Amino acid sequence: MNIIVALLHHIAAFTLVSTLLAELVLVRQPLTVSSARSLRFIDGIYGMSAMLIIVLGVLRVMYFEKGQDYYLHSHAFMLKMTAFIVVGLLSIYPTVVFLRWGKAIKQNQLPVFPDAQANTIQTILKLELAGIIFILVGAVLMAKGYSM
């Protein structure tokens, strides 16, 4: 079971990174009704993968790996969790913008997406991807025993 939970956790993490990259590619292009639909759909997958990472991560910490005492005293784990939280908080603004497009998309109309807002979302997506680097640094440090 440990292997299955770990595998699903990693698949969810790779899915999250993939969705961020897909969103960045779409946001950099001129917005169409089709790309707006795609952004909303991809952002939904992003949210589901983030939730799956949280649920599976908690299961791994509590039941399938070294135990909560080990992780809660690990600086590398705290780096990883802090970066994950920052990435999650950064993702709120793009998600809210994409959700607000619902009415326009249902009416097959192009959502309002000013250049300044598109640029802000591009910057946020880049910051989220940079935050992933810190998550990976924490994971590598943990894997190499720099946990305490």
Short mmCIF file of N, CA, C and O in Angstrom, two decimals:
data_model
loop_
_atom_site.label_atom_id
_atom_site.label_comp_id
_atom_site.label_asym_id
_atom_site.label_seq_id
_atom_site.Cartn_x
_atom_site.Cartn_y
_atom_site.Cartn_z
N MET A 1 0.82 -1.21 0.00
CA MET A 1 0.00 0.00 0.00
C MET A 1 0.86 1.27 0.00
O MET A 1 0.52 2.25 -0.63
N ASN A 2 1.99 1.20 0.73
CA ASN A 2 2.89 2.34 0.80
C ASN A 2 3.35 2.76 -0.59
O ASN A 2 3.38 3.96 -0.91
N ILE A 3 3.68 1.79 -1.42
CA ILE A 3 4.15 2.08 -2.77
C ILE A 3 3.06 2.73 -3.60
O ILE A 3 3.31 3.69 -4.34
N ILE A 4 1.84 2.25 -3.47
CA ILE A 4 0.72 2.81 -4.24
C ILE A 4 0.45 4.25 -3.84
O ILE A 4 0.28 5.12 -4.69
N VAL A 5 0.44 4.51 -2.54
CA VAL A 5 0.19 5.88 -2.05
C VAL A 5 1.31 6.81 -2.51
O VAL A 5 1.06 7.93 -2.97
N ALA A 6 2.57 6.34 -2.42
CA ALA A 6 3.70 7.16 -2.87
C ALA A 6 3.61 7.43 -4.37
O ALA A 6 3.83 8.56 -4.83
N LEU A 7 3.27 6.41 -5.15
CA LEU A 7 3.14 6.57 -6.60
C LEU A 7 2.05 7.58 -6.95
O LEU A 7 2.27 8.49 -7.76
N LEU A 8 0.89 7.46 -6.32
CA LEU A 8 -0.20 8.40 -6.58
C LEU A 8 0.18 9.82 -6.17
O LEU A 8 -0.16 10.79 -6.85
N HIS A 9 0.90 9.94 -5.07
CA HIS A 9 1.38 11.25 -4.60
C HIS A 9 2.28 11.89 -5.66
O HIS A 9 2.13 13.08 -5.99
N HIS A 10 3.19 11.10 -6.22
CA HIS A 10 4.10 11.62 -7.23
C HIS A 10 3.37 11.93 -8.54
O HIS A 10 3.67 12.94 -9.19
N ILE A 11 2.44 11.09 -8.93
CA ILE A 11 1.65 11.37 -10.15
C ILE A 11 0.89 12.69 -9.99
O ILE A 11 0.85 13.51 -10.91
N ALA A 12 0.30 12.90 -8.82
CA ALA A 12 -0.42 14.15 -8.56
C ALA A 12 0.53 15.34 -8.63
O ALA A 12 0.17 16.40 -9.17
N ALA A 13 1.74 15.19 -8.12
CA ALA A 13 2.71 16.28 -8.14
C ALA A 13 3.13 16.61 -9.58
O ALA A 13 3.20 17.79 -9.96
N PHE A 14 3.37 15.58 -10.38
CA PHE A 14 3.73 15.83 -11.78
C PHE A 14 2.55 16.44 -12.54
O PHE A 14 2.74 17.30 -13.41
N THR A 15 1.35 16.04 -12.20
CA THR A 15 0.16 16.62 -12.83
C THR A 15 0.05 18.10 -12.48
O THR A 15 -0.24 18.93 -13.35
N LEU A 16 0.30 18.44 -11.23
CA LEU A 16 0.24 19.83 -10.81
C LEU A 16 1.23 20.68 -11.60
O LEU A 16 0.88 21.74 -12.12
N VAL A 17 2.46 20.22 -11.73
CA VAL A 17 3.47 20.97 -12.48
C VAL A 17 3.05 21.10 -13.95
O VAL A 17 3.16 22.17 -14.55
N SER A 18 2.54 20.01 -14.51
CA SER A 18 2.10 20.03 -15.91
C SER A 18 0.99 21.04 -16.14
O SER A 18 0.98 21.75 -17.15
N THR A 19 0.05 21.12 -15.20
CA THR A 19 -1.05 22.07 -15.37
C THR A 19 -0.55 23.51 -15.27
O THR A 19 -1.03 24.38 -16.01
N LEU A 20 0.41 23.76 -14.39
CA LEU A 20 0.98 25.12 -14.31
C LEU A 20 1.64 25.51 -15.63
O LEU A 20 1.46 26.64 -16.11
N LEU A 21 2.38 24.59 -16.20
CA LEU A 21 3.03 24.87 -17.49
C LEU A 21 2.00 25.09 -18.59
O LEU A 21 2.14 26.01 -19.40
N ALA A 22 0.96 24.28 -18.61
CA ALA A 22 -0.09 24.43 -19.63
C ALA A 22 -0.80 25.77 -19.47
O ALA A 22 -1.08 26.46 -20.46
N GLU A 23 -1.09 26.16 -18.24
CA GLU A 23 -1.73 27.46 -18.00
C GLU A 23 -0.83 28.59 -18.48
O GLU A 23 -1.31 29.54 -19.10
N LEU A 24 0.45 28.50 -18.19
CA LEU A 24 1.37 29.56 -18.61
C LEU A 24 1.40 29.68 -20.13
O LEU A 24 1.36 30.79 -20.67
N VAL A 25 1.43 28.56 -20.82
CA VAL A 25 1.42 28.59 -22.29
C VAL A 25 0.13 29.24 -22.80
O VAL A 25 0.17 30.11 -23.67
N LEU A 26 -1.01 28.86 -22.23
CA LEU A 26 -2.29 29.40 -22.70
C LEU A 26 -2.45 30.89 -22.37
O LEU A 26 -3.00 31.64 -23.18
N VAL A 27 -1.99 31.31 -21.21
CA VAL A 27 -2.15 32.71 -20.80
C VAL A 27 -1.27 33.62 -21.65
O VAL A 27 -1.60 34.79 -21.84
N ARG A 28 -0.18 33.11 -22.18
CA ARG A 28 0.73 33.92 -23.00
C ARG A 28 0.21 34.13 -24.41
O ARG A 28 0.71 34.98 -25.14
N GLN A 29 -0.81 33.39 -24.80
CA GLN A 29 -1.39 33.51 -26.14
C GLN A 29 -2.62 34.42 -26.08
O GLN A 29 -3.21 34.60 -25.02
N PRO A 30 -3.04 34.94 -27.22
CA PRO A 30 -4.28 35.72 -27.24
C PRO A 30 -5.45 34.84 -26.76
O PRO A 30 -5.57 33.68 -27.16
N LEU A 31 -6.27 35.40 -25.90
CA LEU A 31 -7.37 34.63 -25.32
C LEU A 31 -8.49 34.43 -26.34
O LEU A 31 -8.89 35.36 -27.04
N THR A 32 -8.98 33.21 -26.40
CA THR A 32 -10.16 32.87 -27.20
C THR A 32 -11.15 32.20 -26.26
O THR A 32 -10.80 31.84 -25.13
N VAL A 33 -12.38 32.02 -26.71
CA VAL A 33 -13.36 31.32 -25.88
C VAL A 33 -12.86 29.90 -25.60
O VAL A 33 -12.97 29.40 -24.48
N SER A 34 -12.28 29.27 -26.60
CA SER A 34 -11.76 27.92 -26.44
C SER A 34 -10.62 27.86 -25.43
O SER A 34 -10.58 26.98 -24.56
N SER A 35 -9.68 28.80 -25.52
CA SER A 35 -8.57 28.79 -24.56
C SER A 35 -9.03 29.15 -23.15
O SER A 35 -8.49 28.65 -22.16
N ALA A 36 -10.06 30.01 -23.06
CA ALA A 36 -10.62 30.33 -21.74
C ALA A 36 -11.25 29.09 -21.11
O ALA A 36 -11.06 28.83 -19.91
N ARG A 37 -11.97 28.32 -21.91
CA ARG A 37 -12.53 27.05 -21.42
C ARG A 37 -11.41 26.12 -20.97
O ARG A 37 -11.50 25.48 -19.91
N SER A 38 -10.38 26.04 -21.79
CA SER A 38 -9.25 25.17 -21.46
C SER A 38 -8.57 25.61 -20.16
O SER A 38 -8.21 24.77 -19.33
N LEU A 39 -8.39 26.90 -19.99
CA LEU A 39 -7.77 27.41 -18.76
C LEU A 39 -8.59 27.03 -17.53
O LEU A 39 -8.04 26.61 -16.52
N ARG A 40 -9.91 27.18 -17.63
CA ARG A 40 -10.77 26.80 -16.50
C ARG A 40 -10.66 25.31 -16.22
O ARG A 40 -10.58 24.89 -15.06
N PHE A 41 -10.67 24.49 -17.26
CA PHE A 41 -10.58 23.05 -17.10
C PHE A 41 -9.23 22.64 -16.50
O PHE A 41 -9.17 21.88 -15.53
N ILE A 42 -8.16 23.19 -17.06
CA ILE A 42 -6.82 22.87 -16.57
C ILE A 42 -6.64 23.33 -15.13
O ILE A 42 -6.04 22.64 -14.32
N ASP A 43 -7.19 24.50 -14.81
CA ASP A 43 -7.09 25.00 -13.44
C ASP A 43 -7.86 24.09 -12.48
O ASP A 43 -7.44 23.91 -11.33
N GLY A 44 -8.94 23.51 -12.94
CA GLY A 44 -9.67 22.54 -12.13
C GLY A 44 -8.83 21.30 -11.86
O GLY A 44 -8.82 20.76 -10.74
N ILE A 45 -8.11 20.84 -12.88
CA ILE A 45 -7.21 19.70 -12.69
C ILE A 45 -6.10 20.07 -11.72
O ILE A 45 -5.71 19.28 -10.86
N TYR A 46 -5.60 21.30 -11.86
CA TYR A 46 -4.58 21.80 -10.91
C TYR A 46 -5.11 21.69 -9.47
O TYR A 46 -4.43 21.17 -8.59
N GLY A 47 -6.32 22.18 -9.25
CA GLY A 47 -6.90 22.15 -7.91
C GLY A 47 -7.10 20.74 -7.40
O GLY A 47 -6.80 20.44 -6.23
N MET A 48 -7.57 19.85 -8.27
CA MET A 48 -7.76 18.45 -7.86
C MET A 48 -6.43 17.78 -7.54
O MET A 48 -6.32 17.03 -6.56
N SER A 49 -5.41 18.08 -8.34
CA SER A 49 -4.11 17.46 -8.07
C SER A 49 -3.52 18.01 -6.77
O SER A 49 -2.92 17.26 -5.99
N ALA A 50 -3.73 19.29 -6.49
CA ALA A 50 -3.24 19.87 -5.23
C ALA A 50 -3.94 19.22 -4.04
O ALA A 50 -3.29 18.88 -3.04
N MET A 51 -5.25 19.03 -4.15
CA MET A 51 -5.98 18.37 -3.06
C MET A 51 -5.52 16.93 -2.87
O MET A 51 -5.37 16.45 -1.74
N LEU A 52 -5.28 16.25 -3.98
CA LEU A 52 -4.80 14.87 -3.90
C LEU A 52 -3.42 14.82 -3.26
O LEU A 52 -3.14 13.93 -2.44
N ILE A 53 -2.56 15.77 -3.60
CA ILE A 53 -1.24 15.85 -2.98
C ILE A 53 -1.37 16.02 -1.46
O ILE A 53 -0.67 15.36 -0.68
N ILE A 54 -2.28 16.87 -1.04
CA ILE A 54 -2.48 17.11 0.39
C ILE A 54 -2.97 15.84 1.08
O ILE A 54 -2.40 15.41 2.09
N VAL A 55 -4.01 15.24 0.53
CA VAL A 55 -4.59 14.04 1.16
C VAL A 55 -3.56 12.90 1.21
O VAL A 55 -3.35 12.29 2.26
N LEU A 56 -2.93 12.65 0.09
CA LEU A 56 -1.94 11.56 0.04
C LEU A 56 -0.73 11.89 0.89
O LEU A 56 -0.16 11.00 1.55
N GLY A 57 -0.33 13.15 0.92
CA GLY A 57 0.79 13.56 1.75
C GLY A 57 0.51 13.35 3.23
O GLY A 57 1.36 12.86 3.98
N VAL A 58 -0.68 13.71 3.65
CA VAL A 58 -1.07 13.49 5.05
C VAL A 58 -1.06 12.00 5.37
O VAL A 58 -0.56 11.57 6.42
N LEU A 59 -1.61 11.20 4.47
CA LEU A 59 -1.61 9.74 4.67
C LEU A 59 -0.19 9.21 4.77
O LEU A 59 0.10 8.36 5.63
N ARG A 60 0.69 9.70 3.92
CA ARG A 60 2.08 9.24 3.96
C ARG A 60 2.75 9.62 5.28
O ARG A 60 3.44 8.80 5.88
N VAL A 61 2.53 10.85 5.73
CA VAL A 61 3.15 11.30 6.98
C VAL A 61 2.59 10.53 8.17
O VAL A 61 3.34 10.09 9.05
N MET A 62 1.29 10.33 8.18
CA MET A 62 0.65 9.72 9.35
C MET A 62 0.77 8.19 9.39
O MET A 62 0.91 7.62 10.47
N TYR A 63 0.70 7.54 8.23
CA TYR A 63 0.55 6.09 8.24
C TYR A 63 1.57 5.30 7.42
O TYR A 63 1.78 4.12 7.70
N PHE A 64 2.15 5.89 6.38
CA PHE A 64 2.90 5.07 5.45
C PHE A 64 4.40 5.32 5.41
O PHE A 64 5.12 4.61 4.74
N GLU A 65 4.88 6.32 6.06
CA GLU A 65 6.31 6.60 5.99
C GLU A 65 6.90 6.60 7.41
O GLU A 65 6.56 5.75 8.20
N LYS A 66 7.73 7.56 7.70
CA LYS A 66 8.49 7.56 8.95
C LYS A 66 7.71 8.06 10.17
O LYS A 66 8.21 8.01 11.28
N GLY A 67 6.54 8.60 9.98
CA GLY A 67 5.73 9.07 11.09
C GLY A 67 5.82 10.57 11.29
O GLY A 67 6.80 11.21 10.90
N GLN A 68 4.77 11.11 11.90
CA GLN A 68 4.68 12.57 12.03
C GLN A 68 5.78 13.17 12.88
O GLN A 68 6.21 14.30 12.62
N ASP A 69 6.26 12.48 13.90
CA ASP A 69 7.34 13.04 14.72
C ASP A 69 8.58 13.31 13.89
O ASP A 69 9.23 14.35 14.04
N TYR A 70 8.89 12.39 13.00
CA TYR A 70 10.05 12.58 12.12
C TYR A 70 9.86 13.80 11.24
O TYR A 70 10.74 14.67 11.15
N TYR A 71 8.73 13.89 10.58
CA TYR A 71 8.51 14.97 9.61
C TYR A 71 8.34 16.32 10.27
O TYR A 71 8.84 17.33 9.76
N LEU A 72 7.65 16.38 11.38
CA LEU A 72 7.38 17.66 12.02
C LEU A 72 8.62 18.27 12.67
O LEU A 72 8.61 19.43 13.06
N HIS A 73 9.69 17.48 12.78
CA HIS A 73 10.95 18.00 13.31
C HIS A 73 12.02 18.14 12.21
O HIS A 73 13.18 18.36 12.51
N SER A 74 11.61 18.03 10.98
CA SER A 74 12.52 18.10 9.85
C SER A 74 12.48 19.48 9.20
O SER A 74 11.43 19.92 8.72
N HIS A 75 13.62 20.15 9.16
CA HIS A 75 13.69 21.46 8.52
C HIS A 75 13.44 21.35 7.01
O HIS A 75 12.81 22.23 6.42
N ALA A 76 13.92 20.27 6.42
CA ALA A 76 13.70 20.06 4.99
C ALA A 76 12.21 19.89 4.70
O ALA A 76 11.69 20.43 3.72
N PHE A 77 11.52 19.16 5.56
CA PHE A 77 10.07 18.97 5.39
C PHE A 77 9.35 20.31 5.56
O PHE A 77 8.41 20.61 4.82
N MET A 78 9.77 21.10 6.52
CA MET A 78 9.14 22.40 6.74
C MET A 78 9.37 23.34 5.55
O MET A 78 8.47 24.09 5.17
N LEU A 79 10.56 23.27 4.95
CA LEU A 79 10.82 24.04 3.73
C LEU A 79 9.84 23.61 2.63
O LEU A 79 9.21 24.44 1.98
N LYS A 80 9.71 22.31 2.48
CA LYS A 80 8.83 21.75 1.45
C LYS A 80 7.37 22.19 1.69
O LYS A 80 6.68 22.62 0.76
N MET A 81 6.91 22.11 2.92
CA MET A 81 5.52 22.47 3.23
C MET A 81 5.29 23.98 3.09
O MET A 81 4.24 24.40 2.60
N THR A 82 6.27 24.77 3.52
CA THR A 82 6.14 26.23 3.39
C THR A 82 6.04 26.61 1.92
O THR A 82 5.19 27.43 1.54
N ALA A 83 6.90 26.02 1.10
CA ALA A 83 6.86 26.31 -0.34
C ALA A 83 5.53 25.87 -0.94
O ALA A 83 4.95 26.58 -1.77
N PHE A 84 5.02 24.72 -0.52
CA PHE A 84 3.73 24.23 -1.03
C PHE A 84 2.61 25.20 -0.66
O PHE A 84 1.74 25.52 -1.49
N ILE A 85 2.63 25.70 0.55
CA ILE A 85 1.61 26.65 1.00
C ILE A 85 1.71 27.95 0.21
O ILE A 85 0.69 28.50 -0.23
N VAL A 86 2.93 28.45 0.00
CA VAL A 86 3.11 29.68 -0.77
C VAL A 86 2.60 29.50 -2.19
O VAL A 86 1.88 30.36 -2.73
N VAL A 87 2.94 28.38 -2.82
CA VAL A 87 2.46 28.10 -4.18
C VAL A 87 0.93 28.05 -4.19
O VAL A 87 0.28 28.61 -5.08
N GLY A 88 0.36 27.40 -3.19
CA GLY A 88 -1.10 27.33 -3.10
C GLY A 88 -1.75 28.69 -2.94
O GLY A 88 -2.77 28.99 -3.59
N LEU A 89 -1.17 29.53 -2.12
CA LEU A 89 -1.72 30.88 -1.92
C LEU A 89 -1.59 31.71 -3.20
O LEU A 89 -2.50 32.46 -3.54
N LEU A 90 -0.47 31.56 -3.89
CA LEU A 90 -0.30 32.28 -5.15
C LEU A 90 -1.36 31.86 -6.18
O LEU A 90 -1.78 32.67 -7.01
N SER A 91 -1.78 30.62 -6.12
CA SER A 91 -2.72 30.10 -7.13
C SER A 91 -4.14 30.63 -6.96
O SER A 91 -4.96 30.48 -7.87
N ILE A 92 -4.42 31.27 -5.86
CA ILE A 92 -5.79 31.74 -5.61
C ILE A 92 -6.23 32.77 -6.65
O ILE A 92 -7.33 32.68 -7.20
N TYR A 93 -5.38 33.76 -6.90
CA TYR A 93 -5.78 34.83 -7.83
C TYR A 93 -6.10 34.31 -9.23
O TYR A 93 -7.19 34.62 -9.75
N PRO A 94 -5.22 33.54 -9.87
CA PRO A 94 -5.59 33.03 -11.19
C PRO A 94 -6.89 32.20 -11.16
O PRO A 94 -7.73 32.34 -12.06
N THR A 95 -7.06 31.39 -10.14
CA THR A 95 -8.27 30.57 -10.05
C THR A 95 -9.52 31.44 -9.96
O THR A 95 -10.51 31.19 -10.65
N VAL A 96 -9.47 32.48 -9.15
CA VAL A 96 -10.62 33.38 -9.02
C VAL A 96 -10.92 34.05 -10.37
O VAL A 96 -12.08 34.14 -10.79
N VAL A 97 -9.87 34.50 -11.06
CA VAL A 97 -10.07 35.13 -12.38
C VAL A 97 -10.72 34.14 -13.33
O VAL A 97 -11.72 34.46 -14.00
N PHE A 98 -10.20 32.92 -13.40
CA PHE A 98 -10.73 31.92 -14.33
C PHE A 98 -12.18 31.55 -13.97
O PHE A 98 -13.01 31.36 -14.85
N LEU A 99 -12.48 31.47 -12.69
CA LEU A 99 -13.85 31.14 -12.27
C LEU A 99 -14.83 32.24 -12.66
O LEU A 99 -15.98 31.96 -13.00
N ARG A 100 -14.38 33.48 -12.60
CA ARG A 100 -15.25 34.61 -12.95
C ARG A 100 -15.63 34.61 -14.43
O ARG A 100 -16.57 35.28 -14.83
N TRP A 101 -14.92 33.88 -15.23
CA TRP A 101 -15.21 33.79 -16.65
C TRP A 101 -16.39 32.88 -16.96
O TRP A 101 -16.85 32.82 -18.11
N GLY A 102 -16.91 32.19 -15.99
CA GLY A 102 -17.95 31.19 -16.22
C GLY A 102 -19.14 31.67 -17.00
O GLY A 102 -19.58 31.02 -17.95
N LYS A 103 -19.70 32.81 -16.62
CA LYS A 103 -20.90 33.32 -17.27
C LYS A 103 -20.63 33.63 -18.74
O LYS A 103 -21.41 33.24 -19.62
N ALA A 104 -19.54 34.32 -19.01
CA ALA A 104 -19.20 34.67 -20.40
C ALA A 104 -18.98 33.41 -21.24
O ALA A 104 -19.49 33.32 -22.37
N ILE A 105 -18.29 32.46 -20.69
CA ILE A 105 -18.01 31.23 -21.44
C ILE A 105 -19.29 30.45 -21.73
O ILE A 105 -19.47 29.93 -22.83
N LYS A 106 -20.19 30.40 -20.74
CA LYS A 106 -21.47 29.71 -20.97
C LYS A 106 -22.27 30.37 -22.09
O LYS A 106 -23.03 29.71 -22.79
N GLN A 107 -22.09 31.67 -22.26
CA GLN A 107 -22.78 32.41 -23.33
C GLN A 107 -21.94 32.44 -24.60
O GLN A 107 -22.25 33.18 -25.53
N ASN A 108 -20.86 31.65 -24.61
CA ASN A 108 -19.96 31.56 -25.75
C ASN A 108 -19.36 32.92 -26.11
O ASN A 108 -19.16 33.24 -27.28
N GLN A 109 -19.08 33.72 -25.07
CA GLN A 109 -18.48 35.04 -25.26
C GLN A 109 -17.06 35.04 -24.69
O GLN A 109 -16.76 34.31 -23.75
N LEU A 110 -16.25 35.90 -25.25
CA LEU A 110 -14.88 36.04 -24.78
C LEU A 110 -14.88 36.76 -23.43
O LEU A 110 -15.44 37.86 -23.31
N PRO A 111 -14.28 36.18 -22.41
CA PRO A 111 -14.21 36.87 -21.11
C PRO A 111 -13.34 38.12 -21.19
O PRO A 111 -12.45 38.22 -22.04
N VAL A 112 -13.60 39.05 -20.31
CA VAL A 112 -12.77 40.24 -20.20
C VAL A 112 -11.45 39.81 -19.55
O VAL A 112 -11.45 39.21 -18.47
N PHE A 113 -10.35 40.10 -20.23
CA PHE A 113 -9.03 39.71 -19.74
C PHE A 113 -8.01 40.76 -20.16
O PHE A 113 -7.29 40.61 -21.15
N PRO A 114 -7.98 41.87 -19.41
CA PRO A 114 -7.07 42.96 -19.75
C PRO A 114 -5.61 42.49 -19.76
O PRO A 114 -5.24 41.56 -19.04
N ASP A 115 -4.81 43.15 -20.57
CA ASP A 115 -3.38 42.80 -20.67
C ASP A 115 -2.69 42.83 -19.31
O ASP A 115 -1.86 41.97 -19.01
N ALA A 116 -3.02 43.81 -18.50
CA ALA A 116 -2.38 43.91 -17.18
C ALA A 116 -2.70 42.68 -16.33
O ALA A 116 -1.83 42.16 -15.62
N GLN A 117 -3.93 42.23 -16.40
CA GLN A 117 -4.33 41.03 -15.64
C GLN A 117 -3.62 39.79 -16.19
O GLN A 117 -3.17 38.94 -15.42
N ALA A 118 -3.53 39.68 -17.49
CA ALA A 118 -2.83 38.56 -18.11
C ALA A 118 -1.36 38.56 -17.69
O ALA A 118 -0.80 37.50 -17.35
N ASN A 119 -0.74 39.74 -17.66
CA ASN A 119 0.66 39.84 -17.24
C ASN A 119 0.83 39.46 -15.78
O ASN A 119 1.80 38.79 -15.41
N THR A 120 -0.11 39.88 -14.94
CA THR A 120 -0.06 39.52 -13.52
C THR A 120 -0.16 38.01 -13.35
O THR A 120 0.60 37.40 -12.58
N ILE A 121 -1.08 37.40 -14.08
CA ILE A 121 -1.25 35.94 -13.97
C ILE A 121 -0.01 35.22 -14.49
O ILE A 121 0.42 34.23 -13.89
N GLN A 122 0.58 35.72 -15.58
CA GLN A 122 1.83 35.12 -16.06
C GLN A 122 2.90 35.16 -14.99
O GLN A 122 3.60 34.16 -14.75
N THR A 123 3.03 36.30 -14.33
CA THR A 123 4.03 36.45 -13.27
C THR A 123 3.75 35.48 -12.13
O THR A 123 4.65 34.83 -11.61
N ILE A 124 2.49 35.38 -11.74
CA ILE A 124 2.12 34.47 -10.65
C ILE A 124 2.43 33.03 -11.02
O ILE A 124 2.99 32.28 -10.21
N LEU A 125 2.10 32.62 -12.24
CA LEU A 125 2.38 31.26 -12.67
C LEU A 125 3.89 30.98 -12.66
O LEU A 125 4.32 29.90 -12.24
N LYS A 126 4.68 31.95 -13.07
CA LYS A 126 6.14 31.79 -13.02
C LYS A 126 6.63 31.67 -11.58
O LYS A 126 7.53 30.87 -11.29
N LEU A 127 6.05 32.46 -10.68
CA LEU A 127 6.42 32.36 -9.27
C LEU A 127 6.02 31.00 -8.68
O LEU A 127 6.76 30.42 -7.88
N GLU A 128 4.86 30.50 -9.09
CA GLU A 128 4.44 29.17 -8.64
C GLU A 128 5.44 28.11 -9.11
O GLU A 128 5.83 27.23 -8.34
N LEU A 129 5.86 28.21 -10.37
CA LEU A 129 6.83 27.25 -10.88
C LEU A 129 8.17 27.38 -10.15
O LEU A 129 8.82 26.37 -9.86
N ALA A 130 8.56 28.60 -9.82
CA ALA A 130 9.78 28.79 -9.03
C ALA A 130 9.61 28.17 -7.64
O ALA A 130 10.55 27.58 -7.10
N GLY A 131 8.41 28.30 -7.08
CA GLY A 131 8.14 27.70 -5.78
C GLY A 131 8.27 26.18 -5.80
O GLY A 131 8.68 25.57 -4.81
N ILE A 132 7.95 25.59 -6.94
CA ILE A 132 8.09 24.14 -7.10
C ILE A 132 9.55 23.74 -6.89
O ILE A 132 9.84 22.68 -6.33
N ILE A 133 10.48 24.60 -7.32
CA ILE A 133 11.90 24.31 -7.13
C ILE A 133 12.21 24.15 -5.63
O ILE A 133 12.93 23.23 -5.24
N PHE A 134 11.64 25.00 -4.80
CA PHE A 134 11.87 24.91 -3.36
C PHE A 134 11.25 23.63 -2.78
O PHE A 134 11.82 23.02 -1.87
N ILE A 135 10.11 23.23 -3.32
CA ILE A 135 9.50 21.97 -2.89
C ILE A 135 10.45 20.81 -3.23
O ILE A 135 10.70 19.93 -2.41
N LEU A 136 11.01 20.86 -4.42
CA LEU A 136 11.94 19.81 -4.84
C LEU A 136 13.23 19.82 -4.01
O LEU A 136 13.76 18.76 -3.67
N VAL A 137 13.72 21.01 -3.68
CA VAL A 137 14.91 21.10 -2.83
C VAL A 137 14.63 20.44 -1.48
O VAL A 137 15.45 19.66 -0.98
N GLY A 138 13.46 20.74 -0.90
CA GLY A 138 13.09 20.11 0.36
C GLY A 138 13.02 18.60 0.23
O GLY A 138 13.50 17.86 1.10
N ALA A 139 12.45 18.12 -0.87
CA ALA A 139 12.33 16.67 -1.08
C ALA A 139 13.71 16.02 -1.23
O ALA A 139 13.96 14.95 -0.66
N VAL A 140 14.60 16.67 -1.98
CA VAL A 140 15.93 16.11 -2.17
C VAL A 140 16.69 16.09 -0.84
O VAL A 140 17.35 15.10 -0.50
N LEU A 141 16.62 17.17 -0.08
CA LEU A 141 17.28 17.22 1.21
C LEU A 141 16.77 16.11 2.13
O LEU A 141 17.55 15.45 2.82
N MET A 142 15.45 15.89 2.10
CA MET A 142 14.89 14.80 2.92
C MET A 142 15.41 13.45 2.44
O MET A 142 15.80 12.60 3.26
N ALA A 143 15.43 13.25 1.14
CA ALA A 143 15.87 11.96 0.58
C ALA A 143 17.35 11.69 0.89
O ALA A 143 17.75 10.54 1.04
N LYS A 144 18.13 12.74 1.00
CA LYS A 144 19.56 12.59 1.28
C LYS A 144 19.88 12.65 2.77
O LYS A 144 21.04 12.67 3.16
N GLY A 145 18.86 12.69 3.60
CA GLY A 145 19.07 12.61 5.04
C GLY A 145 19.32 13.93 5.74
O GLY A 145 19.71 13.96 6.90
N TYR A 146 19.10 15.05 5.05
CA TYR A 146 19.28 16.35 5.69
C TYR A 146 17.98 16.83 6.32
O TYR A 146 17.60 17.98 6.18
N SER A 147 17.32 15.94 6.99
CA SER A 147 15.98 16.24 7.50
C SER A 147 15.98 16.94 8.85
O SER A 147 15.05 17.64 9.19
N MET A 148 16.98 16.71 9.63
CA MET A 148 16.97 17.27 10.98
C MET A 148 17.85 18.49 11.07
O MET A 148 18.79 18.67 10.38
#
